Structures are given as C-alpha cells and as structure tokens.
Coordinates of C-alpha atoms in Angstrom, one line a residue:
M1 CA 89.6 -34.8 16.3
R2 CA 87.4 -36.0 13.5
H3 CA 84.3 -34.8 15.5
S4 CA 85.7 -31.3 15.9
L5 CA 83.5 -28.6 14.5
L6 CA 86.6 -26.7 13.2
W7 CA 87.5 -29.5 10.8
R8 CA 83.9 -30.2 9.9
I9 CA 83.7 -26.6 8.6
L10 CA 87.2 -26.3 7.1
T11 CA 87.3 -29.6 5.2
P12 CA 84.3 -29.0 2.8
F13 CA 85.2 -25.4 2.5
I14 CA 88.8 -26.1 1.3
L15 CA 87.6 -28.9 -1.0
L16 CA 84.9 -26.6 -2.5
L17 CA 87.5 -23.8 -2.9
L18 CA 90.0 -26.1 -4.8
V19 CA 87.3 -27.5 -7.1
T20 CA 85.9 -24.0 -7.8
L21 CA 89.4 -22.7 -8.6
G22 CA 90.1 -25.7 -10.9
L23 CA 86.9 -25.4 -12.8
L24 CA 87.5 -21.7 -13.1
S25 CA 90.9 -22.3 -14.6
I26 CA 89.6 -24.8 -17.1
Y27 CA 86.8 -22.5 -18.1
L28 CA 89.1 -19.4 -18.5
T29 CA 91.5 -21.5 -20.6
G30 CA 88.8 -22.5 -23.0
F31 CA 87.1 -19.2 -23.0
L32 CA 90.3 -17.3 -23.8
R33 CA 91.3 -19.7 -26.5
E34 CA 87.9 -19.3 -28.2
N35 CA 88.1 -15.5 -27.8
Y36 CA 91.6 -15.3 -29.3
L37 CA 90.5 -17.5 -32.2
A38 CA 87.4 -15.5 -32.8
Q39 CA 89.4 -12.2 -32.8
T40 CA 92.0 -13.7 -35.1
K41 CA 89.4 -15.0 -37.5
S42 CA 87.6 -11.6 -37.6
S43 CA 90.9 -9.8 -38.2
L44 CA 92.0 -12.2 -41.0
L45 CA 88.6 -11.9 -42.8
S46 CA 88.7 -8.1 -42.6
E47 CA 92.2 -8.0 -44.0
A48 CA 91.2 -10.5 -46.8
R49 CA 88.2 -8.3 -47.8
L50 CA 90.5 -5.3 -48.0
L51 CA 93.0 -7.2 -50.1
R52 CA 90.2 -8.5 -52.3
T53 CA 89.2 -4.9 -53.1
T54 CA 92.8 -4.2 -54.3
L55 CA 93.2 -7.4 -56.3
A56 CA 89.8 -7.7 -57.9
P57 CA 90.5 -5.4 -60.8
L58 CA 93.7 -7.3 -61.7
L59 CA 92.0 -10.7 -61.5
E60 CA 89.1 -9.6 -63.6
V61 CA 91.4 -8.4 -66.4
N62 CA 94.2 -11.1 -66.4
P63 CA 94.2 -13.7 -63.6
H64 CA 97.7 -14.8 -64.6
D65 CA 99.3 -11.3 -64.5
P66 CA 102.7 -11.4 -62.7
A67 CA 101.7 -8.2 -60.9
I68 CA 99.3 -10.3 -58.8
N69 CA 102.1 -12.3 -57.2
E70 CA 104.2 -9.1 -56.6
L71 CA 101.2 -7.4 -54.9
T72 CA 100.7 -10.6 -52.9
H73 CA 104.3 -10.3 -51.5
R74 CA 103.9 -6.6 -50.6
S75 CA 100.6 -7.3 -48.9
A76 CA 102.0 -10.1 -46.9
L77 CA 104.8 -7.9 -45.6
L78 CA 102.3 -5.1 -44.6
L79 CA 99.8 -7.5 -43.0
N80 CA 102.5 -9.8 -41.4
T81 CA 100.5 -12.9 -42.6
R82 CA 100.8 -15.5 -45.3
V83 CA 98.8 -14.5 -48.5
T84 CA 97.7 -16.9 -51.2
I85 CA 95.7 -16.1 -54.3
I86 CA 93.9 -19.1 -55.8
L87 CA 91.9 -19.3 -59.0
A88 CA 88.6 -21.1 -59.3
D89 CA 90.3 -24.2 -60.7
G90 CA 92.7 -24.4 -57.7
Q91 CA 95.7 -22.9 -59.4
V92 CA 97.8 -20.7 -57.2
V93 CA 98.7 -17.4 -58.9
G94 CA 100.0 -15.5 -55.9
E95 CA 101.9 -16.9 -52.9
S96 CA 103.9 -14.9 -50.3
E97 CA 105.9 -17.8 -48.6
R98 CA 107.1 -20.0 -51.5
P99 CA 107.7 -19.8 -55.3
L100 CA 104.6 -20.4 -57.5
S101 CA 106.4 -23.3 -59.3
E102 CA 106.4 -25.2 -56.0
M103 CA 102.8 -24.7 -55.2
E104 CA 100.4 -27.6 -55.7
N105 CA 96.8 -27.3 -56.7
H106 CA 94.6 -26.0 -53.8
F107 CA 91.2 -27.0 -55.2
D108 CA 90.6 -29.6 -52.5
R109 CA 91.3 -27.3 -49.6
P110 CA 88.2 -27.1 -47.3
E111 CA 88.3 -23.3 -47.1
V112 CA 88.7 -23.1 -50.9
Q113 CA 85.7 -25.3 -51.4
Q114 CA 83.6 -23.1 -49.1
A115 CA 84.8 -19.9 -50.8
L116 CA 83.9 -21.4 -54.3
L117 CA 80.3 -21.5 -53.0
G118 CA 80.4 -17.7 -52.5
R119 CA 80.9 -17.9 -48.7
E120 CA 83.6 -16.5 -46.5
A121 CA 85.3 -19.4 -44.7
T122 CA 87.9 -20.1 -41.9
E123 CA 89.7 -23.3 -41.2
I124 CA 92.4 -24.5 -38.8
R125 CA 94.7 -27.3 -39.9
H126 CA 98.3 -28.3 -40.2
S127 CA 100.3 -26.8 -43.1
N128 CA 102.6 -29.2 -44.9
T129 CA 104.2 -26.2 -46.7
L130 CA 105.2 -24.5 -43.4
N131 CA 105.0 -27.5 -41.1
T132 CA 102.9 -25.7 -38.4
D133 CA 99.2 -25.2 -37.4
L134 CA 97.7 -22.3 -39.3
L135 CA 94.4 -20.5 -39.2
Y136 CA 93.1 -19.9 -42.8
A137 CA 90.6 -17.2 -43.8
A138 CA 89.3 -17.2 -47.4
V139 CA 87.0 -14.8 -49.2
P140 CA 85.7 -15.2 -52.8
V141 CA 86.4 -12.8 -55.6
E142 CA 83.3 -12.6 -57.9
K143 CA 82.7 -11.4 -61.4
N144 CA 79.2 -11.2 -62.8
G145 CA 78.0 -13.5 -59.9
Q146 CA 80.6 -16.2 -60.5
V147 CA 83.6 -16.9 -58.3
I148 CA 86.8 -16.3 -60.3
A149 CA 89.4 -16.5 -57.5
I150 CA 89.9 -16.8 -53.8
V151 CA 92.0 -14.5 -51.5
R152 CA 93.3 -16.6 -48.6
L153 CA 95.2 -15.3 -45.6
A154 CA 96.9 -17.6 -43.0
A155 CA 98.3 -16.9 -39.6
P156 CA 100.2 -19.3 -37.3
L157 CA 98.5 -20.4 -34.1
T158 CA 101.8 -20.4 -32.2
Y159 CA 101.3 -17.0 -30.6
I160 CA 97.8 -17.9 -29.4
Q161 CA 99.0 -21.2 -27.9
D162 CA 101.9 -19.4 -26.2
S163 CA 99.6 -16.7 -24.8
I164 CA 97.2 -19.3 -23.5
R165 CA 100.0 -21.3 -21.8
A166 CA 101.3 -18.2 -20.1
L167 CA 97.8 -17.2 -18.9
V168 CA 97.2 -20.7 -17.6
R169 CA 100.4 -20.6 -15.6
S170 CA 99.3 -17.2 -14.2
V171 CA 95.8 -18.4 -13.4
F172 CA 97.2 -21.6 -11.7
I173 CA 99.7 -19.6 -9.6
A174 CA 97.0 -17.0 -8.6
S175 CA 94.5 -19.8 -7.8
L176 CA 97.1 -21.6 -5.6
I177 CA 97.9 -18.4 -3.7
A178 CA 94.2 -17.6 -3.3
A179 CA 93.5 -21.1 -2.0
L180 CA 96.3 -20.9 0.6
V181 CA 95.3 -17.4 1.8
A182 CA 91.6 -18.4 1.9
A183 CA 92.4 -21.6 3.9
L184 CA 94.5 -19.7 6.4
M185 CA 91.8 -17.1 6.8
A186 CA 89.2 -19.8 7.2
V187 CA 91.2 -21.4 10.0
L188 CA 91.7 -18.2 11.9
I189 CA 88.1 -17.0 11.5
T190 CA 86.6 -20.4 12.5
R191 CA 88.8 -20.7 15.6
S192 CA 88.0 -17.2 16.8
T193 CA 84.3 -17.9 16.2
L194 CA 84.2 -21.2 18.1
R195 CA 86.3 -20.1 21.0
P196 CA 83.6 -18.1 22.9
L197 CA 81.0 -20.8 22.3
G198 CA 82.5 -23.1 25.0
A199 CA 82.0 -20.5 27.7
L200 CA 78.6 -19.6 26.4
N201 CA 77.6 -23.3 26.4
Q202 CA 78.7 -23.8 30.0
A203 CA 76.7 -20.7 31.2
V204 CA 73.6 -21.6 29.4
T205 CA 73.8 -25.2 30.7
Q206 CA 74.0 -24.0 34.3
L207 CA 71.1 -21.7 33.7
S208 CA 69.0 -24.4 32.1
T209 CA 69.6 -27.0 34.9
G210 CA 68.6 -24.5 37.6
I211 CA 65.3 -23.3 36.1
L212 CA 64.2 -25.3 33.0
P213 CA 63.3 -29.0 32.9
E214 CA 65.9 -31.5 31.8
I215 CA 66.1 -32.3 28.1
D216 CA 67.8 -35.1 26.1
E217 CA 71.1 -34.6 24.5
T218 CA 71.7 -35.1 20.7
S219 CA 74.1 -37.7 19.3
Q220 CA 76.4 -35.0 18.0
K221 CA 79.5 -34.2 20.1
D222 CA 80.6 -30.7 18.8
E223 CA 80.3 -27.5 20.7
L224 CA 77.3 -26.0 18.8
S225 CA 75.3 -29.2 19.3
R226 CA 75.8 -29.0 23.1
L227 CA 74.8 -25.4 23.0
Q228 CA 71.7 -26.3 21.0
N229 CA 70.7 -28.8 23.7
A230 CA 71.0 -26.2 26.4
F231 CA 68.9 -23.7 24.5
R232 CA 66.2 -26.0 23.2
G233 CA 64.4 -26.4 26.5
M234 CA 63.9 -22.7 27.1
S235 CA 63.8 -21.4 23.5
T236 CA 60.2 -22.4 22.6
E237 CA 58.4 -20.6 25.3
L238 CA 60.7 -17.6 25.5
Q239 CA 60.6 -17.2 21.8
R240 CA 56.8 -17.2 21.7
R241 CA 56.5 -14.6 24.5
L242 CA 59.2 -12.4 23.2
T243 CA 57.8 -12.5 19.7
E244 CA 54.4 -11.4 21.0
L245 CA 55.8 -8.7 23.2
A246 CA 58.0 -7.4 20.4
A247 CA 55.2 -7.4 17.9
E248 CA 52.9 -5.5 20.2
R249 CA 55.7 -3.1 21.1
E250 CA 56.5 -2.5 17.4
K251 CA 52.9 -1.8 16.6
L252 CA 52.6 0.7 19.5
E253 CA 55.9 2.3 18.6
A254 CA 55.0 2.6 14.9
V255 CA 51.6 4.2 15.8
L256 CA 53.1 6.7 18.2
R257 CA 56.0 7.5 16.0
N258 CA 54.0 8.2 12.9
M259 CA 51.1 10.1 14.4
T260 CA 51.0 13.8 13.6
D261 CA 49.0 14.5 16.8
A262 CA 50.9 14.9 20.0
I263 CA 50.4 11.9 22.5
V264 CA 51.2 12.1 26.2
I265 CA 50.5 9.2 28.6
V266 CA 50.2 10.3 32.3
D267 CA 49.8 8.1 35.3
R268 CA 47.5 8.6 38.2
E269 CA 50.1 10.7 40.0
G270 CA 50.5 13.2 37.1
I271 CA 53.9 11.8 36.0
V272 CA 54.5 11.5 32.3
Q273 CA 55.1 7.9 31.3
R274 CA 55.4 8.3 27.5
L275 CA 55.2 10.8 24.7
N276 CA 55.6 10.6 21.0
P277 CA 57.9 12.7 18.7
A278 CA 55.1 15.0 17.8
A279 CA 54.5 15.9 21.5
A280 CA 58.3 16.4 21.9
R281 CA 58.3 18.9 19.1
M282 CA 55.1 20.6 20.3
F283 CA 56.4 21.1 23.8
N284 CA 60.1 21.5 22.8
I285 CA 61.5 18.7 24.9
A286 CA 63.7 15.7 24.2
I287 CA 61.8 12.4 24.2
E288 CA 64.3 10.7 26.5
Q289 CA 64.0 13.5 29.1
A290 CA 60.2 13.4 29.4
P291 CA 59.5 10.1 31.3
G292 CA 59.5 10.6 35.0
R293 CA 58.7 14.3 34.9
S294 CA 55.4 15.9 35.9
L295 CA 52.7 16.9 33.4
T296 CA 53.1 20.5 34.5
E297 CA 56.8 20.6 33.6
I298 CA 56.0 19.2 30.2
V299 CA 53.0 21.1 29.0
R300 CA 53.6 24.4 31.0
Q301 CA 49.9 25.3 30.7
H302 CA 47.7 25.0 33.8
Q303 CA 44.6 24.6 31.6
F304 CA 46.0 21.3 30.3
V305 CA 46.8 20.2 33.8
E306 CA 43.2 21.0 34.9
L307 CA 41.9 19.0 31.9
W308 CA 43.9 16.0 33.1
Q309 CA 42.5 16.4 36.6
A310 CA 39.0 16.6 35.4
C311 CA 39.4 13.5 33.2
R312 CA 40.9 11.5 36.1
Q313 CA 38.2 12.6 38.6
Q314 CA 35.2 12.1 36.3
E315 CA 36.7 9.1 34.6
S316 CA 35.3 10.3 31.2
P317 CA 36.8 12.0 28.1
Q318 CA 37.4 15.7 28.4
S319 CA 38.3 18.2 25.7
L320 CA 39.7 21.8 25.6
S321 CA 40.7 24.3 23.0
L322 CA 43.4 26.8 24.0
E323 CA 45.3 29.5 22.2
V324 CA 48.9 29.7 23.6
A325 CA 49.4 33.5 23.5
G326 CA 53.2 33.6 23.7
E327 CA 53.8 31.1 20.9
H328 CA 50.8 32.0 18.8
L329 CA 49.6 28.4 18.7
F330 CA 46.0 27.2 18.8
I331 CA 45.8 23.7 20.4
Q332 CA 42.9 21.4 20.9
A333 CA 43.4 18.8 23.7
V334 CA 41.5 15.6 24.4
A335 CA 42.0 13.6 27.6
T336 CA 40.8 10.0 27.8
P337 CA 41.1 7.5 30.7
L338 CA 42.8 4.3 29.8
G339 CA 40.5 2.1 32.0
Q340 CA 41.4 -1.1 33.8
E341 CA 44.4 -2.0 31.7
M342 CA 46.2 1.1 33.1
E343 CA 44.1 2.1 36.1
G344 CA 44.3 5.8 36.8
A345 CA 46.4 6.6 33.7
V346 CA 45.2 9.1 31.1
V347 CA 46.2 9.5 27.5
M348 CA 46.1 13.1 26.3
V349 CA 46.0 14.0 22.6
F350 CA 47.0 17.4 21.4
Q351 CA 46.1 18.7 17.9
D352 CA 47.9 21.7 16.5
L353 CA 45.1 23.6 14.8
T354 CA 47.2 26.8 14.2
R355 CA 47.4 26.4 10.5
L356 CA 43.6 25.7 10.2
R357 CA 42.9 28.7 12.3
R358 CA 45.2 30.9 10.3
L359 CA 43.5 29.7 7.1
E360 CA 40.1 30.5 8.6
N361 CA 41.3 34.0 9.5
I362 CA 42.7 34.5 6.0
R363 CA 39.4 33.4 4.5
R364 CA 37.4 35.6 6.8
D365 CA 39.6 38.6 6.1
F366 CA 39.4 38.0 2.4
V367 CA 35.6 37.9 2.5
S368 CA 35.6 41.0 4.6
N369 CA 38.0 42.9 2.3
I370 CA 36.3 41.9 -0.9
S371 CA 32.9 42.8 0.5
H372 CA 34.3 46.2 1.5
E373 CA 35.8 46.8 -1.9
L374 CA 32.6 45.8 -3.7
R375 CA 30.2 47.6 -1.5
T376 CA 31.3 51.1 -2.4
P377 CA 31.1 50.8 -6.3
L378 CA 27.9 48.9 -6.1
A379 CA 26.3 51.5 -3.8
S380 CA 27.4 54.2 -6.2
L381 CA 26.0 52.3 -9.2
K382 CA 22.7 51.8 -7.4
A383 CA 22.5 55.5 -6.4
L384 CA 23.3 56.6 -10.0
A385 CA 20.7 54.2 -11.4
E386 CA 18.0 55.4 -9.0
T387 CA 18.8 59.0 -9.9
L388 CA 18.5 58.3 -13.6
N389 CA 15.2 56.5 -13.0
A390 CA 14.0 59.4 -10.9
G391 CA 14.0 61.8 -13.8
A392 CA 17.7 62.5 -14.6
L393 CA 17.2 60.8 -18.0
E394 CA 15.1 63.9 -19.0
D395 CA 18.2 66.1 -18.4
P396 CA 20.8 65.0 -21.1
P397 CA 23.8 66.8 -19.6
A398 CA 23.1 65.3 -16.2
A399 CA 22.4 61.9 -17.6
R400 CA 25.7 61.9 -19.5
R401 CA 27.6 62.9 -16.3
F402 CA 25.9 60.1 -14.4
L403 CA 26.7 57.6 -17.1
R404 CA 30.4 58.6 -17.1
Q405 CA 30.4 58.1 -13.3
M406 CA 28.8 54.7 -13.8
E407 CA 31.5 53.9 -16.4
T408 CA 34.2 54.9 -13.8
E409 CA 32.7 52.6 -11.2
I410 CA 32.4 49.7 -13.6
D411 CA 36.0 50.2 -14.6
N412 CA 37.0 50.0 -11.0
L413 CA 35.0 46.8 -10.6
T414 CA 36.6 45.4 -13.8
Q415 CA 40.1 46.3 -12.5
L416 CA 39.4 44.6 -9.2
V417 CA 38.3 41.4 -10.8
Q418 CA 41.2 41.4 -13.2
E419 CA 43.7 41.9 -10.4
L420 CA 42.1 39.2 -8.3
L421 CA 42.4 36.8 -11.2
E422 CA 46.0 37.8 -11.9
L423 CA 46.9 37.4 -8.2
S424 CA 45.2 34.0 -8.1
R425 CA 47.1 32.8 -11.2
I426 CA 50.4 34.0 -9.8
E427 CA 49.8 32.4 -6.3
S428 CA 48.7 29.1 -7.9
G429 CA 51.7 28.9 -10.3
R430 CA 49.5 29.1 -13.4
A431 CA 51.3 32.2 -14.6
P432 CA 54.6 30.8 -16.0
L433 CA 57.6 33.1 -16.2
D434 CA 59.7 33.5 -19.3
V435 CA 63.0 33.9 -17.4
H436 CA 66.2 34.5 -19.4
E437 CA 69.3 36.7 -19.3
I438 CA 68.4 40.4 -20.0
D439 CA 69.9 43.8 -19.7
P440 CA 68.1 45.6 -16.8
L441 CA 68.6 49.0 -18.5
A442 CA 66.1 47.9 -21.2
F443 CA 63.0 47.4 -18.9
L444 CA 64.1 50.3 -16.6
R445 CA 64.1 52.8 -19.5
Q446 CA 60.9 51.4 -21.0
A447 CA 59.0 51.5 -17.7
T448 CA 60.2 55.0 -17.0
E449 CA 59.3 56.3 -20.4
R450 CA 55.8 54.8 -20.3
M451 CA 55.1 56.5 -16.9
Q452 CA 56.7 59.8 -18.0
V453 CA 53.5 61.3 -19.4
Q454 CA 51.4 60.4 -16.3
A455 CA 54.1 61.9 -14.0
E456 CA 54.2 65.2 -16.0
R457 CA 50.4 65.3 -15.9
A458 CA 50.6 65.2 -12.1
G459 CA 53.2 67.9 -12.0
L460 CA 56.0 65.5 -11.0
T461 CA 59.6 64.9 -12.1
L462 CA 60.3 61.3 -13.0
Q463 CA 64.0 60.4 -13.5
L464 CA 66.2 57.3 -14.0
D465 CA 69.4 57.4 -12.1
C466 CA 71.7 54.4 -12.4
P467 CA 75.2 53.6 -13.6
T468 CA 75.9 52.2 -17.0
P469 CA 76.4 49.5 -17.9
L470 CA 74.6 47.3 -15.4
P471 CA 75.2 43.6 -15.0
A472 CA 72.7 41.3 -16.7
V473 CA 70.0 39.6 -14.6
R474 CA 67.8 36.6 -15.0
A475 CA 64.2 37.7 -15.2
D476 CA 60.9 37.8 -17.2
P477 CA 61.1 41.4 -18.6
G478 CA 57.4 41.7 -19.0
R479 CA 56.6 40.7 -15.4
I480 CA 59.4 42.8 -13.9
Q481 CA 58.3 45.8 -16.0
Q482 CA 54.8 45.3 -14.5
V483 CA 56.2 45.4 -11.0
L484 CA 58.3 48.5 -11.7
M485 CA 55.3 50.4 -13.3
N486 CA 53.1 49.4 -10.3
L487 CA 55.6 51.0 -7.9
I488 CA 56.0 54.1 -10.1
H489 CA 52.2 54.4 -10.4
N490 CA 51.9 54.3 -6.6
A491 CA 54.6 56.9 -6.2
I492 CA 52.8 59.2 -8.6
K493 CA 49.5 58.7 -6.8
F494 CA 50.8 59.6 -3.4
T495 CA 53.3 62.4 -4.3
P496 CA 52.1 66.0 -4.3
P497 CA 52.7 68.2 -7.4
G498 CA 56.3 69.5 -7.6
G499 CA 57.7 66.3 -6.1
T500 CA 60.4 64.0 -7.5
I501 CA 60.4 60.3 -8.3
T502 CA 63.7 58.6 -8.8
V503 CA 64.3 55.1 -10.2
T504 CA 67.7 53.7 -9.3
A505 CA 69.5 50.4 -9.7
R506 CA 72.8 49.1 -8.3
P507 CA 74.5 45.7 -8.0
F508 CA 75.0 44.3 -4.6
G509 CA 76.7 40.9 -4.2
R510 CA 74.9 38.4 -6.5
E511 CA 71.8 40.6 -6.7
L512 CA 70.7 43.8 -8.5
I513 CA 68.7 46.2 -6.2
I514 CA 66.1 48.3 -8.0
S515 CA 64.5 51.1 -6.0
V516 CA 61.7 53.7 -6.6
Q517 CA 62.1 56.7 -4.3
D518 CA 59.5 59.5 -4.0
T519 CA 59.1 62.7 -2.0
G520 CA 55.4 62.0 -1.2
V521 CA 53.2 61.7 1.9
G522 CA 55.0 58.6 3.2
I523 CA 53.6 55.6 5.1
S524 CA 52.9 55.5 8.8
P525 CA 55.0 53.0 10.9
E526 CA 52.0 51.0 11.9
D527 CA 50.9 50.5 8.2
L528 CA 54.4 49.8 6.8
P529 CA 54.6 46.1 7.8
R530 CA 51.3 45.3 6.1
I531 CA 51.4 47.2 2.9
F532 CA 52.2 44.1 0.8
E533 CA 49.0 42.3 2.1
R534 CA 46.2 42.1 -0.4
F535 CA 43.4 44.7 0.0
Y536 CA 45.4 46.5 2.7
K537 CA 45.3 50.3 2.6
G538 CA 46.7 52.8 5.0
D539 CA 44.4 55.7 5.9
R540 CA 46.3 58.0 3.5
S541 CA 46.1 55.5 0.7
R542 CA 42.3 55.2 0.8
S543 CA 41.9 58.7 -0.4
G544 CA 43.9 57.7 -3.5
G545 CA 41.6 54.9 -4.7
G546 CA 42.9 51.6 -6.0
T547 CA 42.1 48.0 -5.1
G548 CA 44.9 47.4 -2.7
L549 CA 46.1 44.4 -4.7
G550 CA 49.0 46.0 -6.7
L551 CA 51.7 45.6 -4.1
S552 CA 50.6 42.1 -3.3
I553 CA 50.9 41.1 -7.0
A554 CA 54.4 42.8 -7.1
R555 CA 55.5 40.8 -4.0
H556 CA 54.5 37.5 -5.5
L557 CA 56.1 38.3 -8.9
V558 CA 59.4 39.3 -7.2
E559 CA 59.5 36.2 -5.0
A560 CA 58.7 34.0 -8.0
H561 CA 62.0 35.4 -9.5
G562 CA 63.9 34.4 -6.3
G563 CA 64.1 38.0 -5.1
R564 CA 62.9 40.1 -2.2
I565 CA 60.8 43.3 -1.9
W566 CA 60.6 45.8 1.0
A567 CA 59.7 49.4 1.7
T568 CA 61.1 52.2 3.9
S569 CA 59.3 55.4 4.6
Q570 CA 58.9 58.5 6.8
L571 CA 55.7 60.4 7.1
N572 CA 55.7 63.6 5.0
Q573 CA 59.2 62.9 3.7
G574 CA 58.6 60.1 1.1
S575 CA 58.9 56.4 0.6
T576 CA 61.3 54.0 -1.0
F577 CA 60.2 50.7 -2.5
S578 CA 63.0 48.3 -3.3
F579 CA 63.3 44.8 -4.8
T580 CA 66.1 42.5 -5.9
L581 CA 66.7 40.3 -8.9
P582 CA 69.4 37.6 -9.1
L583 CA 72.3 38.4 -11.4
A584 CA 72.9 36.2 -14.5

C-alpha cells in the first residue's frame, strides 16, 4: 500500500493543500487587520482635520470658552466617535464622554506628545476612562506657528476585532470545504489516470520482450516505473528516428505550404503523388483528392502533360509558357527530374504570371496611347513652326492665325499633362478627400449654373430636375462637383444643337443616384464597356477632341467616395451617365 503510486501522489498534494490554505488564512487575517486599521486611521485623521477647522477660531480667541465643550459634544454625536480637545499644557477643555472636572491632564499621552511637535499622530492603547482598546488620532491646532491645542478623536477597536473574527471563521470554513473537495477530486482523477496504465504496461512489456533486447528493471515498484522499464529499451532509437523523420517532414511541409508557386510531384507512371495548396488553388482541386490521380486529370492541359513526358524521356529540366484561354491565365511551367532519390519522378513548378502579363499589357497600352495623344499636337506644332519659318512671319494676319493655332495645341498638351498628373495623384492616394456631410442640392445647382453658359452657347437646354429636399450625403463637394461638371461637359460636347441635357438625383436605399442624361449621338455597344478606361475614345468621340482621361478621373473619384459609376446609351438617342454617393 505504501508503494502505491496513488498514495505517493495524494499524500504530498493534500499536505501541500492544507499548508497553503493555513498560510493563506494567516496572511488574510493579518492583511485585513492592517487594512481595517489603515482605513480607520485615515478616516479619523480626516474627521479631526475637519473638526480642527471648526474649532480653530474659538481656540485662538479663548481656549477656555464653554462653547468649545458644547461643540465637542455635538461633533461626537455627528461623527459617532469620542472627541477630546487638549490644550498645549495638557489641560482638557473639551470631552465628549465624561465631565471636564473628571478629566486628568493628558500632556503625557503619546499622541499628544507627537501633535505638540506639529505632526499628526495615531496611537492604539487601552483607555482607562472607557476600559477598552481605542485607536486615537490627534492633529495639532497652530497659531502663528505655535501649537496651542490638539484635536483628538478616538474609536473603539471592538468592531474591527469582531469583523476579523467573523472573517477568520468564514475563511477557515471555506478552506476546510475547499480542502475536502480538492482531496476528493484528486483521488478520483488519480485513480482514473492510473487505471489504464496497467493494461498499457502489459502490452508494452509483451511488445518489448518479442522484439527489443532485455533491459534491467528499476528498484521502484509502482505502475509508472514498470512502464518506464518497458519503454526504455525501444525509446532511444525510435525517438531518434522519429525526430529526424518528423523534422524533415515538417521542413518539407513548411516549404510546400508557404510557396506561392504551384508544386506538383508526379511519379514515373504519371500519377500525382503530392501537390501544395498553391497548386490546389490553381487547378481548383482539393489537396486530399489529388494523390493517386493522373496528371492529365489534375492539370487538364495536354501541353503540361507533354512537358512532363519530355522531361522524363530526356531526364533534363524542361520549361513551357502557356496562356489558358478559357480562364485568361498565363502560366509558366518548369519540369525537373528528381534523380536517383525518386527515380523516374518529376517535380513540376507552375508560376502564375497573369498579373505580370496584365501589368505589361497596361504599360504597353499606356505608352501606345500617350504616344498617340502626343503625336497629333506635336505634328501640328512642327507644321505650324515650319510654315512660319518658310515665310508666314512676313504675313502678319497669317502669322497671328498660326500663333493662335499653336496656342490651342499647347493648351491641349497642357491639359493632357495636368489630367495625367491628376489621375496619377488620385490613383496613388495622394489626393486626399475632404469628406463631410453636405446637402447635394448645393453642388448640383452650382455645377449646373457653371455649365449653363456653355450649354446655351452650344444651343442646348441644360436643366436640373430633382425633388427637394434631398437627403444629405457624405462627400467632398469640390471633387464631386468636378465629376458632375465633367459629365455635363461631355454631354454638351456630343449633343447636337437643339438637344436637352437633364441632371437628376434621387435616393435609392442607402445611396443617392445622380444622373446626367442627354439626347446626343450616343455610344456604340462595343465602346460602352471601355469608356471609363483612360485614353479610350469611341470613333464618334474622336471628332470631339479631348484627352480621354476625364471619365477615368471621374471613375476613380466616385470609387474613392465608396460609390459606383456606369453609363447606358443607345446610338442616335442619347446617353445617361450615373453615379452613386453614400447617404450620411
């Protein structure tokens, strides 16, 4: 029984629990006593200071005034404490518990001696007058830097001692209950833990005697020691090998799991042995479903299968770049044989270069578009300059006409550069928005009024048609006005004389939809999806001039506000450009 593992665990645990609970009870008793005393001292000193403020004027005028004793009695009733007023020579001139005639000189009291030195003092001692332990708090009353009296308050310690005794009883009962519950739980948990160890020990012992060499037993007789003897023989070698295998496996798993490139390992028969999460995402297949399936089923592109075959036959790395037409992906694949470690196996690495290819296309289109936009004004400027050099300077009217044309071309170049810079600042986030709650009617009316003259000059009717009032929106009024004027300007540009342009606004859910509708030439269906691309112009638009950047700037500004912008149109019937703003 004494060798039982159950009692070897429970005995020190229960002893430790009892000692801990006993020490905790002792500590809590002392801590609470000190805490109660500190709070009582602080309270008495605060009340003594308050009473000193009231008595100081009487003591300074006549320390023997009977009103002092009367005030002492009233204060004691209010504060529920004993109050004593003592002069600097020890004479008591105010006492709440006994008549003044019965009070002896208090000059030798410790708290009085401390207060005579100008310091606040507290003291605990037995009171002969009340025959009980009291806590005294004394504060000096000074006049011209000299102590003339002491205000002393006293409170019995009976209630503190009673509170501590009650708390000690509660702590003791709670500790006893906790000890019993903990001991019971320890017994139950220990028994349930040790029960399966016997069967496990027998099984491991049988295994060790059949395969592993015999080992010496330890001098201990408990169950865990016998289990340790059974495990010791096989644990060293198994532990070393398992550690090495686990470490290598973890390294491989970490590399494959965190690689952004897709990895597929294929054996000599074309069966997929392993792939990483990136490959699963690229080929849209679950990782656990891939092993055991053919490479053709996984990649679904015969060019990749041919790449694997070439790598296996030539036993050298092979590469291939392929654009997957249906999915609009551009993938570069590299197949490498794994050598003697995995004879006949091939590792295939797939890199998704779609984003790089799209960026390259965007850069190429940008260079092409900007070159096209610059070529026309530069060619015009060169032709005008050559004409002036050829003799047009001698003809003042012609020279002035050519100079005006040169100014027009230079203005177009300046507008192109400014809009490019504005678009770059908006796209990079360097154009901060001053978003706040505004009334949409304000910028709707202002934009319409500013474009009214230009519309009338073109022979068009520009009107604002929206209900009042409109709900407030959160927007940068300057930027939204820029968007609105851009849309109105385009409508004026592509609407024949006699046409109508209508600006409308209406709430829809948590958004405000603002539209600019014209009766112009319209936009062809093949051009409509691309009109918000920078530099894009439909065939009809090219006749109207412009840089092709206005709608792109408008799209970026609206999206920066958290809104959407779109267009609907029918040829020769007009177009409607709409965008949304979030309601406040």
